[in-house]
Amino acid sequence: MTSLLKFELGTYFKKPGIYIAFILLFSAGFFIGLKLSFSPGNDIYRNSPYSIANMIGLLSLTTIFPTTILAAQMLFKEQDAGFSLILYATGITKAKYLFSRFGALFILSLTCFIVLIIGYLFGHLADNERSAYREFNIWFYVQPVLILGLPNLLLCAVWVSMVAWLVKNKLMVYLTGLFIYIIYLIVLTYSGSPMMAGSLPQSSDALDLSARIDPFGLSAFYQQTNLWTVTQKNNSLIYLTGNFLNNRLFYTVGSLLLMLIVYYRFKFHIHDGSHSKNEVALTGEETSVRLFKPLLGATRGYMYPFFALQSLVKQDLKVLIKSVPFVLIAFGLVFYLGMEFYGSIDQGIRLPEQYASTGLMANRIIYNLPGLLLLIILFYAHELYWRSATYHFDMIEKSTPVARGIFLISKWFSLMMVIVILTAIIIVTGIIFQLIYRYPIDWQVYLVLYWLIDFPLIICAALILLLQYLIDRKWTGLIATCILLVLLVTSIGKSLGIAHPLLRFAAPYAARYSEMNGWDHYFNSFSWRMLYGASLVTLLWLVVNQGINRLSKRQLFGLSLPFIVCMLTGIYIYKQAPSANAYVELDHSENYERFYRKFKGVNQPVVLGVKTKIDLYPNRRAYQVAGRYRLKNEGATPISELLINWDVNLKVKSVTYQTGGHNESLSTKTGMIKLKKPLLPGDSAVLGFLFSYSWNGFTGHQPFNAIVCNGTFIRISNYFPCFGYQTDMEISSPSERRKRHLGNASSLLKLEAPRGRNEFIDLDMIISAPTGQTVIGVGNLARLWQSKDRNYFQYLSGMPVPFRFGISAANYQVQKVYYKGIDVQVYYDSKHFENVKHLIKNAERTLDYCQANFGPYPYKTIRFAEVSAFTDGFAGTAYPATIFMTEHLLFHDNLNTDQGQDVINELAAHELSHQWWGNGQLAPDEREGSKLLTETLAMYTELMLARRYLSARAVQEKLAVHKNIYLNERGFTKESPLYKVKPEDTHLYYDKGILVMYKLTDLIGEENINKALKHLLQKHTYPNPPPVASDLLTELYKVSNTSQHAKINDLFVH
């Protein structure tokens, strides 16, 4: 067996291709180590035991693909070469054959994996940012290879070998690799993995089950390490205990036992039934007369290629679709997408069930299906292209009068049908879910999926076949195709800088569908990109098939159409695509900091009033703003220069400055501007400006600047000009700052720093939108009117408010209730009416509680406005008198299934309480602890209302969820005291905050807390000085016993 093993390995190690593969794997590992090292928090070292083990565990999953490819090549060598009969006639025993072949497969796969890890290690060593690393320890790399990599490699090798030897079907081997990958995706969703950023918190039972059954051990790894502190993650190796030890032992022993089963089931001889018919013929027991009859067929004429193409496609589809692998692929996709559909509807333990709308199904299909179909098409195309050569039928094909191009086109058509059929199966699965959950079906959305998902895959199929044809080497062609698709289609290519739409002509649709807004301009840009890609690939096919030097004038004329289409669409895309990239934006931030940081703290005018006119053009995805600032120099020194800052995405048209009868035009770019007449202390001035903004599907939109056809939301104050040096325009990434030698970023204002001024303004907004759309602003609606097919709305603050205002616009339905002197209004999409009454009811409850305990509501109206899913980054966000909420995180939840998961109750209480904590009354400046006074107090209000209207069990479950989130997140950053919490530590002021406030109610009582909060408001509501976190502690001390102060300090200070 040793000699056979040496022979097997020697065969491959003599091939140059294996060394090319090693170079590629080493390069990939080096790039991952240098650029993509997993470090979820700045306080976790990139080469900490946790980071390395996590990355090696994830990299071990990638061995599915090289192991599958090697198995398909190694385990079918005799079958492909027609050598099986000779092999069976030798003296090689079954044991020697199986274990030498399996040993060679495992050693080659292990070598590939080790080369990848060595590249990863050298990537760490080559990184110049040594402050992100601890001292080097080789065991940190070796241990996870032994306990994660080796068992996972063994599992993959055993499974693909079992299928290869027992099923004897190469496509089934590929399918096994795909199924292993699908299992990984499903299990990882329930693993508590920090890599699954979009996943929702899972119950402890789900996490425990996932840790037990995960064949790759990552779920058990996360279960063991998710509650570790930063110190543990930086220093501790994985413990071989508990579920992790049981998992590794079970799958390692199980893999070995499975290999023994394969040994006993494998038949090392010719199949018994393969010669039965031949024996009958040879013995003469059955004779028949078969006469040769020549078949005359037309091989000329314009219809012959069509008939040949039809016959070839029919033959390929018969082989593909009626096969067992295809049925298993369909079953696997239905199972996986079914799990995803259910997960999207169920939403885990944190959020209530969502309605099974077509939009929900479509977004899940868009997110999950293209990648899997691409893998399926990649291997199907590979097998289909080489099928004739594998069965030694290619010489006969070449002797036929059918052009080679017809054979290629037939395979392309066959792959096209496979894509369409599998997509149809998944769409039917989504429809079945909707029928089960009794929700209306939007057939048009499902039909559009064929264009958004299938067409780029059809282009990919053409590219795969074209590359195989050009390279004409089986495995080299497969590897080259994989590399090309990774670069042009996946997010990996984007991270390498291949992001321009002209290069990503075969990439799938990446935006989401909104029930309020549809596809918007992303559909148009995608269609332009597909037209460009189709014409480009058609051009390549025609040139490659005919050869440019052999083209006749007629054929050259035929090339003109795709050439013209390719050129015109390419020029259009080039003009529409963004000219800047992430590096340009970083350069801009670097230059801004280098030039203007020295002006930090220089006296600049303050804004006392804003008067603005905003014209929205949703169909053009654009808006224009004309505004006027009322300025005042409240400092002690004259202001001779203005540092004006503009968002880089705006088109600033004019800026004017007026003071004391003096007018001048200023620069429209960010920078320091010297005034002709200085603004003296106590003097006032007016700054006028005009700017516009627009976006398209190629540039993309910003989540807080989403001007869309229906469901617009713009945090418009973010895009108004601001004065003085802005620290939020600095580069925040520590690694990027080190590369650019920028030193430390500006630190957050310390809690003990002198108090700032209240930056409140008088706000007057006139907003226009097309007829049919309602615009929601902040403050009180003063008047509305129509003029020239446009609706106009004027909103006045009525009282000074913080410099923070937003707007929304849509074809709204509205429901209003006049409650105790306050207009409660809900603006919603006509399809999302289900939770409106419940939202109003909870708003009334929140108003009652807050007014009774904290003080009167300061406005005449409270509005809730739904915005489209194109806005991202929040479930709800509060502004003076207005709360904006996204369609997919509140308005479309099915609260009938579980009253304990009442997100309406949570968000209504939380966001409405911000009218006291952070939007018009208590508005601290940004410094250490400021979020304690806004978000934590809003969480407290949310908790108190939950205790009133939910069961005690539901409240405890709510607290348990927040505790779980806090414990999981705290292991990635060093924890600061709650009274000095930083804005980036959301798990502290949200999740720990609600737990602390719950303990505080047990300590001093809800009544005393509310008394302290009411006093805090009375002392620090505008125009009184803004509060800091220590002011809250002072008020809590006043309403508590001296003996309780130490425990209060334990909650907030320690």
PDB file of C-alpha atoms in Angstrom, residues 26 28-34 115-125:
ATOM      1  CA  PHE A  26      -0.337  30.613  -0.698  1.00  0.00           C
ATOM      2  CA  ALA A  28      -4.774  33.722  -1.200  1.00  0.00           C
ATOM      3  CA  GLY A  29      -3.686  32.914   2.358  1.00  0.00           C
ATOM      4  CA  PHE A  30      -1.143  35.732   2.313  1.00  0.00           C
ATOM      5  CA  PHE A  31      -3.794  38.207   1.168  1.00  0.00           C
ATOM      6  CA  ILE A  32      -6.219  37.022   3.864  1.00  0.00           C
ATOM      7  CA  GLY A  33      -3.560  37.327   6.554  1.00  0.00           C
ATOM      8  CA  LEU A  34      -2.469  40.759   5.382  1.00  0.00           C
ATOM      9  CA  VAL A 115      -0.087  25.893   2.145  1.00  0.00           C
ATOM     10  CA  LEU A 116      -3.108  28.180   2.596  1.00  0.00           C
ATOM     11  CA  ILE A 117      -2.433  28.496   6.343  1.00  0.00           C
ATOM     12  CA  ILE A 118       1.288  29.134   5.784  1.00  0.00           C
ATOM     13  CA  GLY A 119       0.319  31.954   3.441  1.00  0.00           C
ATOM     14  CA  TYR A 120      -2.029  33.269   6.126  1.00  0.00           C
ATOM     15  CA  LEU A 121       0.792  33.133   8.704  1.00  0.00           C
ATOM     16  CA  PHE A 122       3.233  34.969   6.422  1.00  0.00           C
ATOM     17  CA  GLY A 123       0.549  37.562   5.734  1.00  0.00           C
ATOM     18  CA  HIS A 124       0.498  38.305   9.456  1.00  0.00           C
ATOM     19  CA  LEU A 125       4.284  38.506   9.602  1.00  0.00           C
TER      20      LEU A 125
END
